[in-house]
Short mmCIF file of C-alpha atoms in Angstrom, two decimals:
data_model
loop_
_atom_site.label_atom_id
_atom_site.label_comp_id
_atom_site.label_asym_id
_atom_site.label_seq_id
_atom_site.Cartn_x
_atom_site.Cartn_y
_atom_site.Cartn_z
CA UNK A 484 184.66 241.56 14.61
CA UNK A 485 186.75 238.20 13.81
CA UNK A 486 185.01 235.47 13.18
CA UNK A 487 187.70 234.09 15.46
CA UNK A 488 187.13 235.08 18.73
CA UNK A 489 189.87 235.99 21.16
CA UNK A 490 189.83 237.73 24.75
CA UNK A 491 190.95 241.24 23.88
CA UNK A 492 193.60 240.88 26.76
CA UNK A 493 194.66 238.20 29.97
CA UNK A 494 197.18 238.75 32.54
CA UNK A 495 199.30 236.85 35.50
CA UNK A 496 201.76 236.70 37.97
CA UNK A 497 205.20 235.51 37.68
CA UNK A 498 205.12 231.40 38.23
CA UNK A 499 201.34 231.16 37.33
CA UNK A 500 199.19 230.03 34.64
CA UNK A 501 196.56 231.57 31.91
CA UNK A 502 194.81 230.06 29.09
CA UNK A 503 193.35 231.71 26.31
CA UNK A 504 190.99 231.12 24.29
CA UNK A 505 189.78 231.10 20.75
CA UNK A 506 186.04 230.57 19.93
CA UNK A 507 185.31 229.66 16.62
CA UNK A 508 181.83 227.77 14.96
CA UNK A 509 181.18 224.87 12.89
CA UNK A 510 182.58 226.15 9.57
CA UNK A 511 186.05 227.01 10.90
CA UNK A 512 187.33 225.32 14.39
CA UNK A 513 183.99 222.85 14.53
CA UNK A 514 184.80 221.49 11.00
CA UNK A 515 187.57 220.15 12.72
CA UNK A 516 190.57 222.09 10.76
CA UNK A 517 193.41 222.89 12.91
CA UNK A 518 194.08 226.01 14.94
CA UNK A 519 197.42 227.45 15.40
CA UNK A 520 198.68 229.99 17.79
CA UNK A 521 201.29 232.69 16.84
CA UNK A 522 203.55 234.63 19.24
CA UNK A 523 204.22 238.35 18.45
CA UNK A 524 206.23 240.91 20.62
CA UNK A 525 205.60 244.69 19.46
CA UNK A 526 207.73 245.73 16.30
CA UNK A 527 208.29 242.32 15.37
CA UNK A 528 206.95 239.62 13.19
CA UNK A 529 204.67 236.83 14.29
CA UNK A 530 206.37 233.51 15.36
CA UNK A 531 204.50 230.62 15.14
CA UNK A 532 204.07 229.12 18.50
CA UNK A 533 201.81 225.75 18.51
CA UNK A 534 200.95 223.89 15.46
CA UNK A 535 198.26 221.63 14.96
CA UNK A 536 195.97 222.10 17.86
CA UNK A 537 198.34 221.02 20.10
CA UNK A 538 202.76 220.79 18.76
CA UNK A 539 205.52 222.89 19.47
CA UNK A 540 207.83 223.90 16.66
CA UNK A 541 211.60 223.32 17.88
CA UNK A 542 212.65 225.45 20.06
CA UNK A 543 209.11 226.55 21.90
CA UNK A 544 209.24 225.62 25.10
CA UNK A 545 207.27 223.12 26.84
CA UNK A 546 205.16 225.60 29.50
CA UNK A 547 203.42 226.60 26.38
CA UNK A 548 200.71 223.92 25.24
CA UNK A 549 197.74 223.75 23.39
CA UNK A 550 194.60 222.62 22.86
CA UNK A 551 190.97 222.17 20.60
CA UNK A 552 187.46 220.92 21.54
CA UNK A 553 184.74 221.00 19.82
CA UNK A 554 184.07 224.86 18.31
CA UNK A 555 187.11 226.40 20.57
CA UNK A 556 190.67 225.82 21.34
CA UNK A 557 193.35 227.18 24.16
CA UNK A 558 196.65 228.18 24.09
CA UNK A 559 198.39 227.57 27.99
CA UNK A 560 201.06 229.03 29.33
CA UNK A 561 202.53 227.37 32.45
CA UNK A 562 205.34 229.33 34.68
CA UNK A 563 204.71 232.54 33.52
CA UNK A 564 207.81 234.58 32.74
CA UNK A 565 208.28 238.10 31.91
CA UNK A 566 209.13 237.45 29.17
CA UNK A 567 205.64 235.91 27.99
CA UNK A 568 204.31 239.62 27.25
CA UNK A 569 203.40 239.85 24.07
CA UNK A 570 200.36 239.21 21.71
CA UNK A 571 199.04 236.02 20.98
CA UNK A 572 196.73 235.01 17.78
CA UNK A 573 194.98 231.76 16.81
CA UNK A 574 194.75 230.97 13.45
CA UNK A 575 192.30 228.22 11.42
CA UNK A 576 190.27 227.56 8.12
CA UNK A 577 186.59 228.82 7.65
CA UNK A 578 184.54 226.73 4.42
CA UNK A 579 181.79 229.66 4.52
CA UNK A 580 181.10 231.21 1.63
CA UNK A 581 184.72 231.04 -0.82
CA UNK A 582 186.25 230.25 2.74
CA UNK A 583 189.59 231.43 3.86
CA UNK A 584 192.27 231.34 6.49
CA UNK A 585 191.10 233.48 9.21
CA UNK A 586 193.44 234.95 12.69
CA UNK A 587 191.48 236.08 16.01
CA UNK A 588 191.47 239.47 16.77
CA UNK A 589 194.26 238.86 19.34
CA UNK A 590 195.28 238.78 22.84
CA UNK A 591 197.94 240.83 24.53
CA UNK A 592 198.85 238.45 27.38
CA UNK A 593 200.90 240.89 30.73
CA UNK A 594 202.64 239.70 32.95
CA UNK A 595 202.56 241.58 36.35
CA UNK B 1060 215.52 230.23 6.41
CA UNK B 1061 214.79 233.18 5.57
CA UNK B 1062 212.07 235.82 3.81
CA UNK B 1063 213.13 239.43 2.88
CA UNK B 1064 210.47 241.49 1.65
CA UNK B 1065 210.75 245.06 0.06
CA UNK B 1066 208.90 247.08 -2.42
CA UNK B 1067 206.51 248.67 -0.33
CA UNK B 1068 205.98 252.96 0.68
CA UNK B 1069 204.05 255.61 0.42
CA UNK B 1070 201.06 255.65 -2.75
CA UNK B 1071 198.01 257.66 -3.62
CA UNK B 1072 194.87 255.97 -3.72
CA UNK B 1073 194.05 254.64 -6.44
CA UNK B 1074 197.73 253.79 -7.66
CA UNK B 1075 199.76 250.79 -7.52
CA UNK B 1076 202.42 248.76 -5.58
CA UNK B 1077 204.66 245.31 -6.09
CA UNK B 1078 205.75 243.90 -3.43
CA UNK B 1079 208.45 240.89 -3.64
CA UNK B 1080 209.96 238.18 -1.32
CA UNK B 1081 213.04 237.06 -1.50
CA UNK B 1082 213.42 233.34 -0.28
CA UNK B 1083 216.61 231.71 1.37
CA UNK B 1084 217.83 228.72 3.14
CA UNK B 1085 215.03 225.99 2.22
CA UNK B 1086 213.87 224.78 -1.20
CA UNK B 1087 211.18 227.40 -2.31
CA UNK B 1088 209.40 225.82 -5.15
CA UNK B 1089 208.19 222.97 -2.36
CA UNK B 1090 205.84 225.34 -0.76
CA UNK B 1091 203.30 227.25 -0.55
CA UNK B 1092 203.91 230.67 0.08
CA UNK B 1093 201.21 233.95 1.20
CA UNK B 1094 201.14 237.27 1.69
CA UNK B 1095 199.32 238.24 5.40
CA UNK B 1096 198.90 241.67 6.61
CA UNK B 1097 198.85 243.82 9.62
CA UNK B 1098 196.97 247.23 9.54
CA UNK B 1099 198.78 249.80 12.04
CA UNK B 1100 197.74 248.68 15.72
CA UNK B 1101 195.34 246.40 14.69
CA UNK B 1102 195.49 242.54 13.72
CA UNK B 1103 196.84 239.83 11.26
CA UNK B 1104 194.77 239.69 8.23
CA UNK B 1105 195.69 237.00 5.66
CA UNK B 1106 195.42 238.52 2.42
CA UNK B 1107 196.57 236.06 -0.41
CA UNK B 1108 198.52 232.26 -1.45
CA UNK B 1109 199.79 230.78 -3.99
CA UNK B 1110 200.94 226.57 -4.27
CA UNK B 1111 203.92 225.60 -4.68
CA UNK B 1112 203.83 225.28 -8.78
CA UNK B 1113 201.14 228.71 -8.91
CA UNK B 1114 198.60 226.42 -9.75
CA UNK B 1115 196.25 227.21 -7.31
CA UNK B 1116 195.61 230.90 -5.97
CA UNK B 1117 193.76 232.65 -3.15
CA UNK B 1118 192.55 235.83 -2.10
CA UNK B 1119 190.57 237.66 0.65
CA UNK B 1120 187.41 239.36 -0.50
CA UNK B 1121 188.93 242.43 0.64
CA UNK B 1122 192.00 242.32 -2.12
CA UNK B 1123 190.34 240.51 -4.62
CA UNK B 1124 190.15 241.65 -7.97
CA UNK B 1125 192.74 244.07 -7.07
CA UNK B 1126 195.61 242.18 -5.73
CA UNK B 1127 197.25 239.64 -7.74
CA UNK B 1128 200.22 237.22 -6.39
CA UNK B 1129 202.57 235.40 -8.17
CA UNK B 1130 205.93 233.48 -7.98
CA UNK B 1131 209.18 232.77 -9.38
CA UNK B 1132 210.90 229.16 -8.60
CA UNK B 1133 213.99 230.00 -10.52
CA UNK B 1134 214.70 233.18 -8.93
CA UNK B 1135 213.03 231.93 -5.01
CA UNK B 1136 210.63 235.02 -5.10
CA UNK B 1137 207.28 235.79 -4.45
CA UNK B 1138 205.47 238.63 -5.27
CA UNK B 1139 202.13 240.90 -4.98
CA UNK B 1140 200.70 243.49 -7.48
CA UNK B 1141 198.50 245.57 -5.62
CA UNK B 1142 196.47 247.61 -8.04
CA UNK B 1143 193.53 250.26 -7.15
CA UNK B 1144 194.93 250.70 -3.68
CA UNK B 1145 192.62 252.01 -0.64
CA UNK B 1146 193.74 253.92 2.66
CA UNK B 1147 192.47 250.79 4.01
CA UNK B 1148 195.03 248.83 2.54
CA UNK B 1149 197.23 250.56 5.05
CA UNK B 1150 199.47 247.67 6.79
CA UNK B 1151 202.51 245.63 7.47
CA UNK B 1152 203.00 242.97 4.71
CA UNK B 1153 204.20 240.01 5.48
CA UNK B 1154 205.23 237.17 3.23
CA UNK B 1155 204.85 234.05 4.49
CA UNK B 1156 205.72 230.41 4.57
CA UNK B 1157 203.27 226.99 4.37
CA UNK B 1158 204.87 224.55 6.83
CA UNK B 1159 203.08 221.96 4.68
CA UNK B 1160 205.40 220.63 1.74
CA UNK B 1161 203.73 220.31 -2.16
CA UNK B 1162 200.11 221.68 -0.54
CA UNK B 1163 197.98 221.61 -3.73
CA UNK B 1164 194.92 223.84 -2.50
CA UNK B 1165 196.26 226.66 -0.67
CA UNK B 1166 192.67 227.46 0.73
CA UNK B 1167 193.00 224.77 3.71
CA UNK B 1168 194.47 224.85 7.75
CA UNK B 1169 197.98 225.49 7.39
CA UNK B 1170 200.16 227.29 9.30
CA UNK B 1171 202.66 229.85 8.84
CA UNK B 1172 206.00 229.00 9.65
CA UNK B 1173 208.22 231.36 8.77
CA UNK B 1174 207.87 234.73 8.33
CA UNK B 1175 209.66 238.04 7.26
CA UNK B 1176 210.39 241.50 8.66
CA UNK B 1177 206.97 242.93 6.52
CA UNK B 1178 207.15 245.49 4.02
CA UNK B 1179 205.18 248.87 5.13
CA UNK B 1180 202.64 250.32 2.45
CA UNK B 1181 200.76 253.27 3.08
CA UNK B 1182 197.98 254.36 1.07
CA UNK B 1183 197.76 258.34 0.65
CA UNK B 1184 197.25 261.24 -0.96
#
């Protein structure tokens, strides 16, 4: 169980929209450190998608956004594409205990 | 850019593994660097950093104690001695790159930026 908390899987059309969504508490995402969202299509590595709660490294285009209030944050995806299929992971900072950097579990985002 | 891992295979439990990254294309000793791993089918699991001058170092509970990570300005290279390895240590490694420049405590919010292929290590007898 990640402390991180992910929907296990999400899916859309062509054209439309999802969100998803990473629940955290108030030692990781509600201490305010910043969540991250990584990209990863099967048998390849992780590509970092939005940094910062909310910016796009160069090249990431702009249907994908994202977002952080309070204990949770979103990553969007506007215009869906084929493409888009792949699984997504949110990444912060816990200060429990020793602390450390923690990923959700995951989301494996189809299109249909 | 670029990170090229290699050292990992197939080890009894109990035994030991290095694993090393080879940097390219951006000036290593300026960041911090970790080591994040992916058991088969399952998620990413960071599993150890290390500054940009190896002055301050980080582990999961899970590898601690075992694991040890290290680097090498002068020859761009990171590395990880596993030591004591479990089935459970099973996984895709991954080195990894800070997109923070000269981050002095490697336990904070940073992301990844850059990643390698991984380096597969499997754990049995």
């Amino acid at each position: 169980q990640s402390v991180l908390t992910q929907p296990p899987s999400v899916s859309g059309a062509p054209g439309q929209r999802v969100t998803i969504s990473c629940t955290g508490s108030s030692s990781n995402i509600g201490a305010g450190y910043d969540v991250h969202w990584y990209q990863q299509f099967p048998g390849t590595a992780p590509k970092l998608l939005i940094y910062g709660n909310k910016n796009r490294p160069l090249g990431v285009p702009d249907r994908f956004s994202g977002s952080k209030s309070g204990s949770s944050a979103s990553l969007a995806i506007t215009g869906l594409q084929a493409e888009d299929e792949a699984d997504y992971y949110c990444q912060s900072y816990d200060n429990s205990l020793r602390g450390s950097k923690l990923f959700g579990g995951g989301t494996r985002l189809t299109v249909l | 850019v670029q990170l090229v891992e290699s050292g990992g295979g197939l080890v009894q439990p109990g035994r030991s593994l290095r694993l090393s990254c080879a940097a390219s294309g951006f000036t290593f000793d300026d960041y911090a660097m970790h080591w994040v791993r992916q058991a088969p089918g399952k998620g990413l699991e960071w599993v150890s950093g290390i500054n940009y001058n190896s002055g301050n170092i980080g582990y999961a509970d899970s590898v601690k104690g075992r694991f040890t990570i290290s680097r090498d300005n002068a020859k761009n290279s990171l590395y990880l001695q596993m030591n004591s390895l479990r089935a459970e240590d099973t996984a895709l490694y991954y080195c990894t790159k800070d997109i923070e420049t000269d981050t002095v405590n490697i336990m904070g919010d940073d992301a990844f930026d850059v990643w390698g292929q991984g380096t597969m290590v499997i754990v049995s007898s």
